[in-house]
Short mmCIF file of C-alpha atoms and ligand atoms in Angstrom, two decimals:
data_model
loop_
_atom_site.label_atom_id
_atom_site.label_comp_id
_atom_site.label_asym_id
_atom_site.label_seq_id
_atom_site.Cartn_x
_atom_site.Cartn_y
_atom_site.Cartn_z
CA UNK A 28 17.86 -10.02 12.32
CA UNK A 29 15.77 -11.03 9.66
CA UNK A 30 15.13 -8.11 6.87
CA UNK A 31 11.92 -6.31 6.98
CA UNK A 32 9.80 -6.44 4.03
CA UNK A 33 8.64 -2.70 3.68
CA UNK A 34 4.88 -2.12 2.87
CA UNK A 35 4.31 -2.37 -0.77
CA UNK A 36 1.57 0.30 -0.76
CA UNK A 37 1.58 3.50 1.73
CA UNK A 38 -1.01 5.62 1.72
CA UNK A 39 -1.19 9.11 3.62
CA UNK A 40 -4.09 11.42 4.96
CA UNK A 41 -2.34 15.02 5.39
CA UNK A 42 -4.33 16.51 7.67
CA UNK A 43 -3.93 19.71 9.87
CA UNK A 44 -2.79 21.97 8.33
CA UNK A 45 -5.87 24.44 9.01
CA UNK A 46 -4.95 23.90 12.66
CA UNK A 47 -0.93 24.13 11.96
CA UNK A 48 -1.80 28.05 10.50
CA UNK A 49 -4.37 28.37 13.59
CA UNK A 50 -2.51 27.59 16.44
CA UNK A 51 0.12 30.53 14.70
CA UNK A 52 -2.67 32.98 14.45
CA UNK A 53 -2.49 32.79 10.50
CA UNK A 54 -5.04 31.78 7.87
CA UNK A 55 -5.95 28.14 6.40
CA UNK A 56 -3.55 29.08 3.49
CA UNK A 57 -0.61 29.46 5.42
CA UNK A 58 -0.94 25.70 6.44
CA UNK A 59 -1.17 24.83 3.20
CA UNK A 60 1.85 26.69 2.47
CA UNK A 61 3.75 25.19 4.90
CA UNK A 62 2.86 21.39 4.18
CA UNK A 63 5.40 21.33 1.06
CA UNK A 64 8.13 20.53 3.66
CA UNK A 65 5.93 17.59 4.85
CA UNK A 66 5.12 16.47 1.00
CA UNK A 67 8.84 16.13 0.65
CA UNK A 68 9.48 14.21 3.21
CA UNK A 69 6.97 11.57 2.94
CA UNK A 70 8.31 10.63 -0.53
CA UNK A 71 11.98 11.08 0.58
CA UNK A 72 10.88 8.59 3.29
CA UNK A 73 8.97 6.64 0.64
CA UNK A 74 12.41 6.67 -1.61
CA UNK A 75 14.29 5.98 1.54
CA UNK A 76 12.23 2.99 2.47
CA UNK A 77 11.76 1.46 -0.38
CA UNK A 78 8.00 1.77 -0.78
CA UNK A 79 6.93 1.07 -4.34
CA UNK A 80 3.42 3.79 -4.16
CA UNK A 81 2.69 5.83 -2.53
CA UNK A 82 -0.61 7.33 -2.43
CA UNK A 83 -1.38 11.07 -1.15
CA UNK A 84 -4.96 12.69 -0.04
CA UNK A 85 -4.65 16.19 -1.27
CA UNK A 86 -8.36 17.18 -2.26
CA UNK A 87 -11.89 15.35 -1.23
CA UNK A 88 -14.49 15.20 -2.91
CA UNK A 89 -16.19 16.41 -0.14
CA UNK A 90 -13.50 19.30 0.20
CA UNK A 91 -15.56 21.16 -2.78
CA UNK A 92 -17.16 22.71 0.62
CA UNK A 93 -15.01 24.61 2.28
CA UNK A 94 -15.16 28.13 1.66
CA UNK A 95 -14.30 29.35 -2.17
CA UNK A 96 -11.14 30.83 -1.19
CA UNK A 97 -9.94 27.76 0.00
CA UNK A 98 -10.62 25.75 -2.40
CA UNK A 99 -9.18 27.91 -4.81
CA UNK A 100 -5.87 28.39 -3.32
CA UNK A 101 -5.47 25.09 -2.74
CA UNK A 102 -6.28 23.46 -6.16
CA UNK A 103 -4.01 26.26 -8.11
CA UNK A 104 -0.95 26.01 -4.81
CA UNK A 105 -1.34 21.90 -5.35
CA UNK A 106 -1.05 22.32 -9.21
CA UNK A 107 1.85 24.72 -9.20
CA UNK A 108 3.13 25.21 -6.79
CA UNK A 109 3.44 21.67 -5.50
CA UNK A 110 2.89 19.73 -8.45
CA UNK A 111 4.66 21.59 -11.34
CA UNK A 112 7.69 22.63 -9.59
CA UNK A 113 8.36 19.42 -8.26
CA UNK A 114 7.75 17.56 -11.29
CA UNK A 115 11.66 17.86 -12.74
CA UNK A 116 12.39 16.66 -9.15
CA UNK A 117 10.37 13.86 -9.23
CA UNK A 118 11.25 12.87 -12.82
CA UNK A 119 15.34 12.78 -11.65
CA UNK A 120 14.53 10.60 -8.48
CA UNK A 121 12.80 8.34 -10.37
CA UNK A 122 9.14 9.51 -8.90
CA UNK A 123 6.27 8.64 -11.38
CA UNK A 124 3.24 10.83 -10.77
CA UNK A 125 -0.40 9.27 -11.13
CA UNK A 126 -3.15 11.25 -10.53
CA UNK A 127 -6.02 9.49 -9.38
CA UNK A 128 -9.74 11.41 -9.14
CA UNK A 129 -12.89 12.36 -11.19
CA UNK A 130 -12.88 15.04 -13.67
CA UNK A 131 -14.88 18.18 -12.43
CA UNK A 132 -15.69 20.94 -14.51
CA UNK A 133 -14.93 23.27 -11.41
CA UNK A 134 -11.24 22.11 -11.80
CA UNK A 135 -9.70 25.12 -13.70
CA UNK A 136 -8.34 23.54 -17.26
CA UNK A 137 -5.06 25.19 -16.76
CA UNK A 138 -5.06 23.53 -13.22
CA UNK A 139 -5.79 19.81 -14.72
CA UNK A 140 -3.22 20.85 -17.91
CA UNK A 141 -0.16 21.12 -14.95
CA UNK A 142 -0.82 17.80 -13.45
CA UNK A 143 -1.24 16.09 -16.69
CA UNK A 144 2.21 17.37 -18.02
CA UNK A 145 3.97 16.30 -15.00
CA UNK A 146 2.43 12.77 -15.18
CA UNK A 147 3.31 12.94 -18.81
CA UNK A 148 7.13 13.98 -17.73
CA UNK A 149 7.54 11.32 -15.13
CA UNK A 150 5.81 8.37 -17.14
CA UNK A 151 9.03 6.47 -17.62
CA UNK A 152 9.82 6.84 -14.06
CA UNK A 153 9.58 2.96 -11.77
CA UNK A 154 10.93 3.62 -8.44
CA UNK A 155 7.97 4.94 -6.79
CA UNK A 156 4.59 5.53 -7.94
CA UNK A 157 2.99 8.55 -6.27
CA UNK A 158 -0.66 8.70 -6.84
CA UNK A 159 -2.31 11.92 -6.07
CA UNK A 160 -5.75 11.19 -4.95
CA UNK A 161 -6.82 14.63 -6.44
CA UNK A 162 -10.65 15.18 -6.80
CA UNK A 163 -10.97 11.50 -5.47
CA UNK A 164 -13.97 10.05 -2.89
CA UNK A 165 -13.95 6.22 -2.23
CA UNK A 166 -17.75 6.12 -2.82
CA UNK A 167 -17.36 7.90 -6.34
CA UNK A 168 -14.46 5.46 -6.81
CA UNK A 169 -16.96 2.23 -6.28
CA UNK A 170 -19.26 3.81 -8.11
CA UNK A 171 -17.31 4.47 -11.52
CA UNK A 172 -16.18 1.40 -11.30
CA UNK A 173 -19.49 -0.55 -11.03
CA UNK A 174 -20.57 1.96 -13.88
CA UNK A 175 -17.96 0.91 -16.17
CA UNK A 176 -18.83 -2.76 -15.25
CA UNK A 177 -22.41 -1.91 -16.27
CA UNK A 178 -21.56 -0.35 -19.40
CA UNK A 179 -19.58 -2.69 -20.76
CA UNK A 180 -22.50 -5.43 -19.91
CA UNK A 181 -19.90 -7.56 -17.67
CA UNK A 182 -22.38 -10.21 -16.44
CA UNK A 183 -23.58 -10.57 -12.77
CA UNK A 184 -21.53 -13.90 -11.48
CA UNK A 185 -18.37 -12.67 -13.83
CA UNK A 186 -17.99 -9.96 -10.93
CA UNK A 187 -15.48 -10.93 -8.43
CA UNK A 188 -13.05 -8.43 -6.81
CA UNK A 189 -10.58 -9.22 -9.58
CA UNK A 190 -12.74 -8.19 -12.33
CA UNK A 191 -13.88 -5.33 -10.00
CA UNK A 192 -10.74 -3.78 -9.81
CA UNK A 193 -9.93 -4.17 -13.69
CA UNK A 194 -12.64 -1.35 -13.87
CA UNK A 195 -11.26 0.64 -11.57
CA UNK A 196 -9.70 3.71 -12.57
CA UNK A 197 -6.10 2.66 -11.40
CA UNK A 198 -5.99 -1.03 -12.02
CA UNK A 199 -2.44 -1.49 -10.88
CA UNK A 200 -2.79 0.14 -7.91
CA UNK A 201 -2.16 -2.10 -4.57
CA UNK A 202 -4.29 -2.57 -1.84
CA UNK A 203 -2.94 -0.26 1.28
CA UNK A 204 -0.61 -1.91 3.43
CA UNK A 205 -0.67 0.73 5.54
CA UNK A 206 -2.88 4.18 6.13
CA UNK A 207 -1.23 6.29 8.00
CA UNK A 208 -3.42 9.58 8.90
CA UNK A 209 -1.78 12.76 10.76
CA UNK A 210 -4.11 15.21 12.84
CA UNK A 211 -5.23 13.26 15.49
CA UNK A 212 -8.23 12.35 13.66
CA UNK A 213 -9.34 7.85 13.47
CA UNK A 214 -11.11 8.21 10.85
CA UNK A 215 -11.30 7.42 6.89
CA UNK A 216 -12.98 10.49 5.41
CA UNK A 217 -14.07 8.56 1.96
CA UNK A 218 -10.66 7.45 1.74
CA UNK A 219 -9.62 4.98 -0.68
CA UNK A 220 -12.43 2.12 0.73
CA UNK A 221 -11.46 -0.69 -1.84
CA UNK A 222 -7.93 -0.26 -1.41
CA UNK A 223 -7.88 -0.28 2.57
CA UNK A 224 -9.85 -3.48 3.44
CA UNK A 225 -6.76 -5.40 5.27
CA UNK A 226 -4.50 -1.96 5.87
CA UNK A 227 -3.04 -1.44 9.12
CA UNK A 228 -4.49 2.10 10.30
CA UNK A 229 -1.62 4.37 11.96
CA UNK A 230 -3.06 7.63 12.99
CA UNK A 231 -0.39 10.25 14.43
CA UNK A 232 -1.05 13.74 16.58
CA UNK A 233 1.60 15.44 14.45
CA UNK A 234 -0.26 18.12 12.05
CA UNK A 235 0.77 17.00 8.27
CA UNK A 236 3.40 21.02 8.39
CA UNK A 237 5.09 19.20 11.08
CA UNK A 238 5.23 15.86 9.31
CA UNK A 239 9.18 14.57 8.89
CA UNK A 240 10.81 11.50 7.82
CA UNK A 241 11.46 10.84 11.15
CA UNK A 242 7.63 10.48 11.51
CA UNK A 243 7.20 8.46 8.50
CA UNK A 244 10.25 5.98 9.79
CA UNK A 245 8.06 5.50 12.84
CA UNK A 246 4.88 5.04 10.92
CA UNK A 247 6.36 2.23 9.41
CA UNK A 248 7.87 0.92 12.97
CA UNK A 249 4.66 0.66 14.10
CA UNK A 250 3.65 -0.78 11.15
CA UNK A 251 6.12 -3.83 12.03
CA UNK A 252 5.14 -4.26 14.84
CA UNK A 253 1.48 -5.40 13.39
CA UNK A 254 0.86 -8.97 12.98
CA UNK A 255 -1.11 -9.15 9.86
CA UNK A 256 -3.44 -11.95 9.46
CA UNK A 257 -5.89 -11.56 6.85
CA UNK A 258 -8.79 -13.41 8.28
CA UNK A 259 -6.58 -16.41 8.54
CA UNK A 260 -4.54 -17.46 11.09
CA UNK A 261 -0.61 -16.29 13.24
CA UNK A 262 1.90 -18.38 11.36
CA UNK A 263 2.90 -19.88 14.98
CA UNK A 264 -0.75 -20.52 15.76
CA UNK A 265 -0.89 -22.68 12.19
CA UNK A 266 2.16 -24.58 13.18
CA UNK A 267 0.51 -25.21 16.19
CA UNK A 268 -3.31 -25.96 14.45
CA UNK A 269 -0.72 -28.10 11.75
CA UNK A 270 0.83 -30.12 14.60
CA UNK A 271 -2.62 -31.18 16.48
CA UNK A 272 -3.90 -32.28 12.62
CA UNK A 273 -0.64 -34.29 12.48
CA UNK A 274 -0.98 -36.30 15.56
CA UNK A 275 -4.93 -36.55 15.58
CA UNK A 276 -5.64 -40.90 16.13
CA UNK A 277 -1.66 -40.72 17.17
CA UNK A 278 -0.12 -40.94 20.26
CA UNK A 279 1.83 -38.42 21.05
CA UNK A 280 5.39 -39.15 21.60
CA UNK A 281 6.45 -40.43 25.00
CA UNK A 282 7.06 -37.61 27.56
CA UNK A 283 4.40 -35.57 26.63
CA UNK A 284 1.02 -35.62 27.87
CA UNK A 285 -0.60 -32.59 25.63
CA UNK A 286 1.10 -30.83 22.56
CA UNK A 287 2.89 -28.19 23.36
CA UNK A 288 2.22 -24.45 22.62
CA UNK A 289 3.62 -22.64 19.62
CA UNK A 290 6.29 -20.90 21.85
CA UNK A 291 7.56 -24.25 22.35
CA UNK A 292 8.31 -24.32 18.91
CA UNK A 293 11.11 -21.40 19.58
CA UNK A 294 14.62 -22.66 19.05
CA UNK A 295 13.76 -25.79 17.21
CA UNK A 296 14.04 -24.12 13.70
CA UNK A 297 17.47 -25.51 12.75
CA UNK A 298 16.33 -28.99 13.75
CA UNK A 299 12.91 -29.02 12.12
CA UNK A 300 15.18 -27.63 9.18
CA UNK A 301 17.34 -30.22 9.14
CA UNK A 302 14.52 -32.58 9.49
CA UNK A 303 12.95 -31.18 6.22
CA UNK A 304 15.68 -31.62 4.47
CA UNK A 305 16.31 -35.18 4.97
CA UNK A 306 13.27 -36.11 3.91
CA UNK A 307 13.05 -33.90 0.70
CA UNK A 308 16.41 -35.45 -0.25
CA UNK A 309 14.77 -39.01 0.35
CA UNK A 310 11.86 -38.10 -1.81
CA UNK A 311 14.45 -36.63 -4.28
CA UNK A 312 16.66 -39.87 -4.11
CA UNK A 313 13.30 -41.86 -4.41
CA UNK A 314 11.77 -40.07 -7.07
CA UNK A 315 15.28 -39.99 -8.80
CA UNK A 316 15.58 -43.92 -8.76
CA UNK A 317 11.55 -44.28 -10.01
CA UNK A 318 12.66 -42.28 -13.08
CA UNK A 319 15.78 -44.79 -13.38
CA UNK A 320 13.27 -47.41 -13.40
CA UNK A 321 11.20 -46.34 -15.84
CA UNK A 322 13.73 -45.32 -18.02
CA UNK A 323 14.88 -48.59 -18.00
CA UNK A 324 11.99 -50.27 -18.58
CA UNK A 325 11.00 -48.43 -21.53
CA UNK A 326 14.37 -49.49 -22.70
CA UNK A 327 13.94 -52.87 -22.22
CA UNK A 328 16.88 -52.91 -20.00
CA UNK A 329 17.19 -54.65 -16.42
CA UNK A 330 16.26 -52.47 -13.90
CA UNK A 331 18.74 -50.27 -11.56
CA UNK A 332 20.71 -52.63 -9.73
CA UNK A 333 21.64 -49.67 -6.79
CA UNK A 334 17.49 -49.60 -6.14
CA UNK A 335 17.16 -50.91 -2.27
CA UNK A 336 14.97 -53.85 -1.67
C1 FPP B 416 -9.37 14.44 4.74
O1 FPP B 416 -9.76 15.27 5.74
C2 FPP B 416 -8.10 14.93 4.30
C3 FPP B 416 -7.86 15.29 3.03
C4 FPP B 416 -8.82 15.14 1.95
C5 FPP B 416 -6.54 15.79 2.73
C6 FPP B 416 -6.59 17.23 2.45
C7 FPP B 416 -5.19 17.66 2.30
C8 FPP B 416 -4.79 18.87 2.22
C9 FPP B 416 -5.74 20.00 2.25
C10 FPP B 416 -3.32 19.14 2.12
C11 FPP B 416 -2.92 19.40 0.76
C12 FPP B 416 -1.45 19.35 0.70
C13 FPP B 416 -0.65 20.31 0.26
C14 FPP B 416 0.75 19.98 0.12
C15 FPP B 416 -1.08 21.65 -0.06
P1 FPP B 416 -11.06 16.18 5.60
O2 FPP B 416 -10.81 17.36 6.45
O3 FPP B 416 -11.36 16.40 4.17
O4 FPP B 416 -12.14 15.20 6.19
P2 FPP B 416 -12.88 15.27 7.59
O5 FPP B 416 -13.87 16.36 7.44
O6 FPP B 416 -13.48 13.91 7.74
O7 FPP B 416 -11.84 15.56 8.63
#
């Protein structure tokens, strides 16, 4: 079997954990407690996987709404409890933090001083990037970015989604290859809306507490299991388009009255191979004895005697 090519770029919606605590007769909190477990595994899974980022939803824009308490104890359990504790982890497993989000002045500054020193401690890390989508909205995203565009006076037709995402706060990040969203929920919820325009959307039941590797492993089984196409077209169905091009104004060869499908095309790999191959070496041999030629004549030598008439 041929080796799978993991996604370059996962990105993760951990959601339920209000429902986790619920369903146990506890508060919110207690949900929040409990999805460390589930932000260890999706980076081991990451690690194990070979991901290169991975991106993690921990705190809307929007989330600024929930009650006070909430919002508190999350923000200060993300920062240290989460964050700072984990960074020496991160830093020997070769995890390099990013934090990705608008400032806020209702961030505490001792809150925005933890993440910044364990971004600061994991810089030289390269095996996975882990941004934390901390204070982030998609909307606000596009927005700062066509602000920055603005202010530096980039002119109208010098926009093009390359030089859009040069603005962008995180310039290096990937586009998703795959969102994967736990909670039951379909839905984006102002979720990274540059990033995701060709991801593959994989939304799981399991509330994020409950999340394992095991779930992330069949996230990404799923995930291969998509046939990505990116407004063009299935490689067999351009074989196929290829082939008609190739005989259009010829007649096809005897024994066939119509081209056949692309599943016809199914154990005839080694001989269109083979095929290819003979004719690159021709054009190599060819293009081999041209330079011979012209070698020659530049010399003022008799041309190569091995040429074929
Ligand atoms: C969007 O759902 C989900 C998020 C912004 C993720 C929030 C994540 C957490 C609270 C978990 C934090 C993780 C740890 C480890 C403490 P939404 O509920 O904001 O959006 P919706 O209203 O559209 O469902």
């Amino acid at each position: 079997m041929e080796p799978r090519i993991p996604p370059r770029h996962v990105a993760c919606i951990m959601d339920g954990n209000g429902r986790w605590a619920q369903h146990r007769g506890l508060g919110r909190t207690h949900g929040h407690m409990a999805a460390r477990a589930a932000l260890e595994a999706v980076v081991d899974g990451a690690l194990e996987e070979r991901v290169e980022w991975l991106t993690l939803f921990a705190f809307s824009t929007e989330n600024w709404s929930r009650p006070e308490e909430e919002v508190s104890f999350l923000v200060n359990f993300l920062a240290q409890h989460v964050i700072e504790r984990g960074a020496q982890g991160m830093r020997e497993r070769g995890v390099r933090l990013r934090l990705l989000g608008g400032e806020d002045p209702r961030i505490p500054a001792e809150v925005t001083g933890r993440l910044r020193k364990a971004e600061e401690l994991t810089r030289d890390n390269s095996t996975l990037q882990l941004s934390l989508a901390f204070n982030y909205g998609g909307r606000q995203d596009l927005c700062e970015t066509a602000r920055s565009l603005a202010a530096q006076s980039v002119p109208a037709a010098e926009v093009t989604p390359e030089t859009f995402v040069q603005h962008m706060q995180l310039p290096e990040l990937p586009d998703v290859d795959l969102l994967l969203r736990t909670g039951g929920e379909h839905r984006l919820s102002n979720f990274l809306l540059w990033h995701c325009a060709y991801a593959e959307l994989v939304f799981l039941d399991t509330l994020w507490p409950d999340f394992r590797t095991t779930h992330f492993r069949h996230a990404l089984e799923l995930y291969h299991q998509r046939q990505r196409r990116f407004g063009s077209l299935a490689p067999a169905d351009a074989v196929d388009a290829a082939a008609h091009a190739a005989v259009a104004g010829h007649a096809l060869p005897s024994g066939l009255s119509t081209l056949p499908g692309p599943s016809a095309l199914r154990g005839l790999p080694a001989a269109i191979a083979s095929r290819l191959g003979a004719s690159l070496w021709g054009g190599v041999k060819e293009t081999a004895l041209f330079a011979l030629e012209q070698l020659a004549a530049e010399s003022g030598r008799p041309g190569c005697p091995d040429r074929p008439a």
